[in-house]
Short mmCIF file of C-alpha atoms in Angstrom, two decimals:
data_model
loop_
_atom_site.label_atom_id
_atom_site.label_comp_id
_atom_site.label_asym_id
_atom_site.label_seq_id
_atom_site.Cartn_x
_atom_site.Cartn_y
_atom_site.Cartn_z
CA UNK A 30 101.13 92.86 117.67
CA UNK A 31 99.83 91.69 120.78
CA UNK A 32 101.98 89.10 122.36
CA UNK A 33 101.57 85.69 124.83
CA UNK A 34 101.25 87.40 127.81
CA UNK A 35 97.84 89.23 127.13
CA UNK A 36 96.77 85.43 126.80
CA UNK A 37 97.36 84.91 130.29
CA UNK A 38 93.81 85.30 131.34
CA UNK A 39 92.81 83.75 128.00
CA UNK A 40 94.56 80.51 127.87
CA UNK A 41 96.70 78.22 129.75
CA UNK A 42 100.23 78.17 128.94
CA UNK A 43 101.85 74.93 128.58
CA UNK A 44 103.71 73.18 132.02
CA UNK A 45 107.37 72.63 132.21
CA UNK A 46 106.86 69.17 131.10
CA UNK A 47 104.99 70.23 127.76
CA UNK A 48 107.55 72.96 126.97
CA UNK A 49 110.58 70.59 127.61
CA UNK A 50 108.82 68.24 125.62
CA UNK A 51 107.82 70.27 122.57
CA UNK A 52 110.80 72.25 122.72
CA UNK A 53 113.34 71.55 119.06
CA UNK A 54 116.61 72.18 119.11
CA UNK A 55 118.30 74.89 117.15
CA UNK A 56 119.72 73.43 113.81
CA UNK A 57 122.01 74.79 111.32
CA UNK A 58 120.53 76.80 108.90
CA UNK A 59 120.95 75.13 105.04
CA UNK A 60 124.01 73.29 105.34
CA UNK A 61 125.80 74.97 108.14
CA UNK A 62 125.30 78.62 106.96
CA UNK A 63 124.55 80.39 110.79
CA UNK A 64 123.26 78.94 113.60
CA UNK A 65 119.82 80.07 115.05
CA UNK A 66 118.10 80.37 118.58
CA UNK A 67 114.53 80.85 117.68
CA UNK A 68 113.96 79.73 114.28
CA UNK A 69 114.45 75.86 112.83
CA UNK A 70 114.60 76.24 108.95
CA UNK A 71 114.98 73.10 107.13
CA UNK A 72 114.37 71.65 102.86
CA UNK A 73 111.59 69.48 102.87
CA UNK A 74 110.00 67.43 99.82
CA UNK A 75 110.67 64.87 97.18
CA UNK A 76 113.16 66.91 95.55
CA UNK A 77 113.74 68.98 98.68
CA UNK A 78 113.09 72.37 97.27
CA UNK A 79 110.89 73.44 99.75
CA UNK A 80 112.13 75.63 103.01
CA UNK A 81 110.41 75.01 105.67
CA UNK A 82 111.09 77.93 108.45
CA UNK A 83 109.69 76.75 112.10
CA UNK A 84 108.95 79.50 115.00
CA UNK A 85 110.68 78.11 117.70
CA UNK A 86 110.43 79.85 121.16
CA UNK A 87 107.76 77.08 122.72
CA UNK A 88 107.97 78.73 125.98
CA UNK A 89 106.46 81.92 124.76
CA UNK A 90 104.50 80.60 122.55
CA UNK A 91 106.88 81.48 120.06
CA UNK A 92 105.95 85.33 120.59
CA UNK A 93 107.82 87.21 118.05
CA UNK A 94 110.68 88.73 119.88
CA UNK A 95 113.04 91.10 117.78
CA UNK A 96 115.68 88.17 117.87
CA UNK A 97 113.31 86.06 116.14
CA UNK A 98 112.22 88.54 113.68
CA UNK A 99 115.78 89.27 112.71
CA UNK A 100 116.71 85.71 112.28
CA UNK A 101 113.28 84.80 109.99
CA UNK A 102 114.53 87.67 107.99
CA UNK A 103 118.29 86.14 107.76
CA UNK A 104 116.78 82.99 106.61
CA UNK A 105 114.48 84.61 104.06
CA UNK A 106 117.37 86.97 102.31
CA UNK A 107 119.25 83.20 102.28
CA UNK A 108 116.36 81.30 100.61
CA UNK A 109 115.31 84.01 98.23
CA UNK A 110 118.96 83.65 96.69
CA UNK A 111 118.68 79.68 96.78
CA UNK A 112 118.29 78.01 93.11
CA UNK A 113 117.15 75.00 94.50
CA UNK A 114 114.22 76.39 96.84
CA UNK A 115 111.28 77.04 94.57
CA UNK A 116 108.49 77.88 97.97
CA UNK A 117 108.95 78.49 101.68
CA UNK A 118 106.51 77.61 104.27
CA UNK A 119 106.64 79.25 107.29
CA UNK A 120 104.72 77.43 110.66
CA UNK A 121 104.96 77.01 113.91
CA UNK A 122 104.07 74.54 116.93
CA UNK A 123 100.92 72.79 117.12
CA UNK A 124 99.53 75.03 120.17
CA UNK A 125 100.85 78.26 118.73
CA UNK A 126 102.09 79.33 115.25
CA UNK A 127 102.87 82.50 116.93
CA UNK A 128 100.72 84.23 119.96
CA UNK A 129 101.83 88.15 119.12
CA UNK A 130 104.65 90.09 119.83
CA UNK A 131 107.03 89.78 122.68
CA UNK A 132 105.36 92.59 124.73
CA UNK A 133 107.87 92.98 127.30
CA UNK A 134 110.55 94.19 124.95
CA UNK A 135 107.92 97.12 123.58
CA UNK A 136 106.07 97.69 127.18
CA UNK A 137 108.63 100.82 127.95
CA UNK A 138 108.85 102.12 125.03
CA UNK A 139 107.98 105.85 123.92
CA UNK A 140 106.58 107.67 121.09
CA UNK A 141 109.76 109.17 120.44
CA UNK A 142 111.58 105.61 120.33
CA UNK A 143 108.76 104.23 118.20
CA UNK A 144 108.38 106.91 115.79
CA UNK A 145 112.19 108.21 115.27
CA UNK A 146 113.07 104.59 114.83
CA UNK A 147 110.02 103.42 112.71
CA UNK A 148 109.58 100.66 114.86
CA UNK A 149 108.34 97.24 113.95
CA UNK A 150 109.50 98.43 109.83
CA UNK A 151 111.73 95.02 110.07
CA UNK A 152 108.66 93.18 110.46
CA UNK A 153 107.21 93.44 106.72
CA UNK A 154 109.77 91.01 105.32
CA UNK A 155 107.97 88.41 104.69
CA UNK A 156 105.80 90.29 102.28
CA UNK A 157 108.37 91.54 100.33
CA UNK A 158 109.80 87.61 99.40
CA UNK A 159 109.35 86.88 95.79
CA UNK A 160 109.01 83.58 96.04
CA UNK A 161 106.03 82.01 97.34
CA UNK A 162 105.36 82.05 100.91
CA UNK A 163 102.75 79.71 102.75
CA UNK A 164 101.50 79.86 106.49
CA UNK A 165 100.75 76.56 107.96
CA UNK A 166 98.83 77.72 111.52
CA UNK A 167 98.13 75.60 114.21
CA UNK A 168 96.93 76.94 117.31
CA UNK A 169 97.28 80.77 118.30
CA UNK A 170 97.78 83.08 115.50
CA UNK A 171 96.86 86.25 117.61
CA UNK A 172 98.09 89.83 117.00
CA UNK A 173 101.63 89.58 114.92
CA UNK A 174 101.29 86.21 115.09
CA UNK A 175 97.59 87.14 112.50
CA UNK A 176 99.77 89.90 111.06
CA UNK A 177 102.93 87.53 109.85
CA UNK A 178 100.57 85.03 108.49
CA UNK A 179 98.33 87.38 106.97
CA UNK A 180 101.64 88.56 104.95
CA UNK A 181 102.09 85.49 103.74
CA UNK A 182 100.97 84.35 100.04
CA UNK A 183 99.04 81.23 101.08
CA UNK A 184 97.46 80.65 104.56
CA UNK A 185 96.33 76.88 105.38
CA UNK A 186 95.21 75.92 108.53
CA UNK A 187 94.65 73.29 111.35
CA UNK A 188 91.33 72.66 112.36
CA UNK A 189 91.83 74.00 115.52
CA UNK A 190 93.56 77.17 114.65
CA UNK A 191 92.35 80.53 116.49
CA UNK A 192 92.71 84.09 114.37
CA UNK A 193 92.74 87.61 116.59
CA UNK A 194 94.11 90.61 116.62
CA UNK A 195 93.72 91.14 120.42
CA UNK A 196 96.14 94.64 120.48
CA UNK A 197 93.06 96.85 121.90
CA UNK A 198 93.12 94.66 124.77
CA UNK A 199 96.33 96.03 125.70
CA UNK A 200 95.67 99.93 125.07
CA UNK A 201 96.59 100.04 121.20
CA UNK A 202 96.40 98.78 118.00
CA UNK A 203 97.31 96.52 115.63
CA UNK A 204 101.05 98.02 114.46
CA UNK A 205 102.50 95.57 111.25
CA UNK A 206 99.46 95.56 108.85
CA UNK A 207 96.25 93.92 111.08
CA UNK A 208 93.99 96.31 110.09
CA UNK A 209 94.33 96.43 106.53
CA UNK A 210 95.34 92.97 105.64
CA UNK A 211 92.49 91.54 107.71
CA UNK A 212 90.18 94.30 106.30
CA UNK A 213 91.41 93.61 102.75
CA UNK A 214 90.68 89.72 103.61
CA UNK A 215 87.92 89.38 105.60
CA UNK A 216 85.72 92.77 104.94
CA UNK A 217 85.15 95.84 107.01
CA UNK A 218 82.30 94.24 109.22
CA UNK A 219 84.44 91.36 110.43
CA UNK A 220 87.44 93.19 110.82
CA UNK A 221 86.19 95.90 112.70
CA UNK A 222 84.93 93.51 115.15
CA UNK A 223 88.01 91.09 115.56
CA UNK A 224 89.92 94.52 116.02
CA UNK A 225 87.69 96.54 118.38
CA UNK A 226 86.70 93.38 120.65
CA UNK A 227 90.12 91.51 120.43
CA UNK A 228 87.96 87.99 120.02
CA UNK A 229 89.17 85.85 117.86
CA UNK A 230 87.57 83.55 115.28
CA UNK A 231 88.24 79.48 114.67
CA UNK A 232 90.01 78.26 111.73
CA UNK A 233 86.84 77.25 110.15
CA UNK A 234 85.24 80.87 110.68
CA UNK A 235 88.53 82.16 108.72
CA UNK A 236 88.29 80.20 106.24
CA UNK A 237 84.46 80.85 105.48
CA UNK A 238 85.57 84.46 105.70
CA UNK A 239 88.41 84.28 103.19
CA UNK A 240 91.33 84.63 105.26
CA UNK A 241 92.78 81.09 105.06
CA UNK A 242 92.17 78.89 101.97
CA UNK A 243 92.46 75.34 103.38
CA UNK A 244 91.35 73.55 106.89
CA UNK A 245 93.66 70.47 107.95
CA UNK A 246 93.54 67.97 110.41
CA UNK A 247 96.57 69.16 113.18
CA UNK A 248 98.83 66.32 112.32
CA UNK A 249 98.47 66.72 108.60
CA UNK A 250 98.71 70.14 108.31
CA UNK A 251 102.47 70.81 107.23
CA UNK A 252 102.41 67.48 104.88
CA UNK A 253 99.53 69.80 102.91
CA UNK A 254 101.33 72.70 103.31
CA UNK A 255 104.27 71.27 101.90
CA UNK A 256 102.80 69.29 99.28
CA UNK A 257 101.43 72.66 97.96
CA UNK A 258 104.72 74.02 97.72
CA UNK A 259 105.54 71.11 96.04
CA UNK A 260 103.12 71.75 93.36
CA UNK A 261 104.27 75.44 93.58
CA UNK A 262 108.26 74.58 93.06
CA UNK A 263 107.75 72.10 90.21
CA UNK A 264 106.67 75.06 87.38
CA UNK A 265 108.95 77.90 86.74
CA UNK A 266 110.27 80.33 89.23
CA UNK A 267 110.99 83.09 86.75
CA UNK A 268 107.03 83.03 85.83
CA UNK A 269 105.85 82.07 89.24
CA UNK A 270 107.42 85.55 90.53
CA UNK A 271 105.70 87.15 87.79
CA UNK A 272 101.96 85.61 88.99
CA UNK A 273 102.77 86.61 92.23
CA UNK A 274 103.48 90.21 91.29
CA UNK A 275 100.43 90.45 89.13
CA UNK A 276 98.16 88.99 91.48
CA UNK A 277 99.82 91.33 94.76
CA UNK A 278 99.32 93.73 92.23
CA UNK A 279 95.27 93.62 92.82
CA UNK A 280 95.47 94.76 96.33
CA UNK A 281 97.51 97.89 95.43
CA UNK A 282 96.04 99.33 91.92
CA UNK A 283 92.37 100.05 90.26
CA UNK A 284 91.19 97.39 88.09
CA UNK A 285 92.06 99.58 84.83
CA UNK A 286 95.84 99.38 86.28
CA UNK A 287 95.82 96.22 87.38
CA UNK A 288 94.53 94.48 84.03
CA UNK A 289 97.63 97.05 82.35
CA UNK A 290 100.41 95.46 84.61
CA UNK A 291 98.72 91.66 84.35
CA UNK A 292 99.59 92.30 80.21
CA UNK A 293 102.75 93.49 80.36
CA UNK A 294 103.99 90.70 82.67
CA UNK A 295 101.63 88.04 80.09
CA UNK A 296 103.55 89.84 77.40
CA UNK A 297 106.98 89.31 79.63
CA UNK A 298 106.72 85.50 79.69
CA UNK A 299 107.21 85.22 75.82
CA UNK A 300 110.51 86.54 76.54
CA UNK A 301 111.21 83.49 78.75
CA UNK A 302 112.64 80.00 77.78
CA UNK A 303 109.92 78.34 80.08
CA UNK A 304 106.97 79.73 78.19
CA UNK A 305 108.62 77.90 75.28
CA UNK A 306 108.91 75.05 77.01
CA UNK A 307 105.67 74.95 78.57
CA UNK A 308 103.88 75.67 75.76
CA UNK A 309 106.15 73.10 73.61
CA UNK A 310 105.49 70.83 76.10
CA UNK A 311 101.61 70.75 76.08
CA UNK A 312 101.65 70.21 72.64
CA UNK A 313 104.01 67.22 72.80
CA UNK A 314 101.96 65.90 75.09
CA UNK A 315 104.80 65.36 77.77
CA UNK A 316 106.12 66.91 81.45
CA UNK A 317 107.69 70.24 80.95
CA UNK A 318 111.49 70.56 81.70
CA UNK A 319 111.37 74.26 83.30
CA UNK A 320 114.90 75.89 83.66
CA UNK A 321 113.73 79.10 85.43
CA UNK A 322 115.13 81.32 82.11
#
């Protein structure tokens, strides 16, 4: 939740130059569908059924404002009803996949405000997407910027990535999941740390820890990304949503309960076309022809 601006004494933002430079356009989203000011969401991959959404507010460090949040949500309620996208990857710049919130729009803001409007509830959309969701992080991932990967499925990241959830630096806490996604991820002992010190931890620290699952060179890291949604979009989306569920399923029930729901949605698949022709197809010795029924 913390945002750019605690980075101030932390790192250097980039010059006018850099920003100009690394700035992107806004494009239309799929096709024409709305125009957007802070994201760039495009289809990327052989067979272009993977959605790739960019963070785009360079000057910030594409800080998550409430404009941008809003907008990433637009784009996922469009994908999630899109035949032809089968996984989204969501990433950012090369010096910041996203540095926190945007702390100036929450700096006056009381408990009345925050409570009575269950602020910051907009923010778990991501993590309610049925279809896969990968992080590609480069740079800062610090405070929502660690909380909106950390609700992604997948989290791969550039060797040079940085992890925090800085918020006690600025007189609170993490506010959209920090401290139990990270404690679910990385374990108590680490997680109390990163939260209580606000330090952060390199992208090869996270991944020894859990928290991300593959380290990339910088310039390769969306290709990987990409390629594993790729992988991802070629089997069935029907069943995919299914192994999703089950496997979400882990974080919120006992093992008894868990193992219960991971049968019944086993037991679901021979109700699908696809397990027919997956199975079919392994036995023929050939490519299966998934339908997503």
């Amino acid at each position: 939740m913390a945002a750019a601006c605690v980075l101030r004494h932390l790192v250097r933002l980039p010059s006018a130059a850099a920003t100009v430079a690394a700035s992107l356009p806004p494009r239309r989203f799929l096709a024409g569908a709305a125009q957007f000011q802070y994201i760039v969401v495009e289809k990327k991959g052989a067979k272009q059924n993977v959605a790739v959404i960019q963070l785009n507010r360079p000057k910030a460090l594409n800080a998550l404002c409430d404009g941008l949040i809003n907008e990433m949500n637009l784009a996922l309620d469009s994908l999630e009803q899109d035949p032809g996208v089968g996984a989204i990857v969501i990433t950012g710049s090369e010096k910041a996949f996203a540095a926190g919130a945007d702390i100036k729009e929450m700096q006056t803001r009381t408990f009345q405000e925050c409570y009575g409007g269950n602020f910051l509830a907009h923010w778990n959309r991501v993590s309610s997407v049925r279809k896969p969701v990968i992080a590609a992080v480069n740079g800062y991932a610090l405070g929502g910027g660690c909380e909106l990967a950390m609700m992604c499925d997948i989290i791969y990241a550039g060797e040079k990535a940085q992890f925090g959830q800085p918020e006690i630096l600025l007189g609170t806490i993490p506010g959209s999941g920090g401290t139990q996604r990270l404690t679910r991820a990385v374990g108590k002992s680490l997680a109390m740390e990163m939260i209580l010190t606000g330090e952060r931890i390199s992208a090869q620290e996270a991944k020894g820890a859990g928290l991300v699952s593959k380290v990339c060179p910088v310039e390769k890291l969306l290709d990987e990304a990409i390629s594993c949604g790729e992988k991802i979009a070629k089997n069935s989306k029907l069943v995919v949503a299914m192994a999703k569920e089950a496997v979400n399923a882990a974080f919120e029930m006992t093992l008894t309960e868990g193992n219960k729901m991971e049968k019944r949605l086993f037991h679901a698949t021979f109700a699908t076309d696809d397990r027919k022709e997956g199975m079919s197809a392994f036995v023929e010795k050939r490519e299966a022809n998934f339908k997503d029924h």
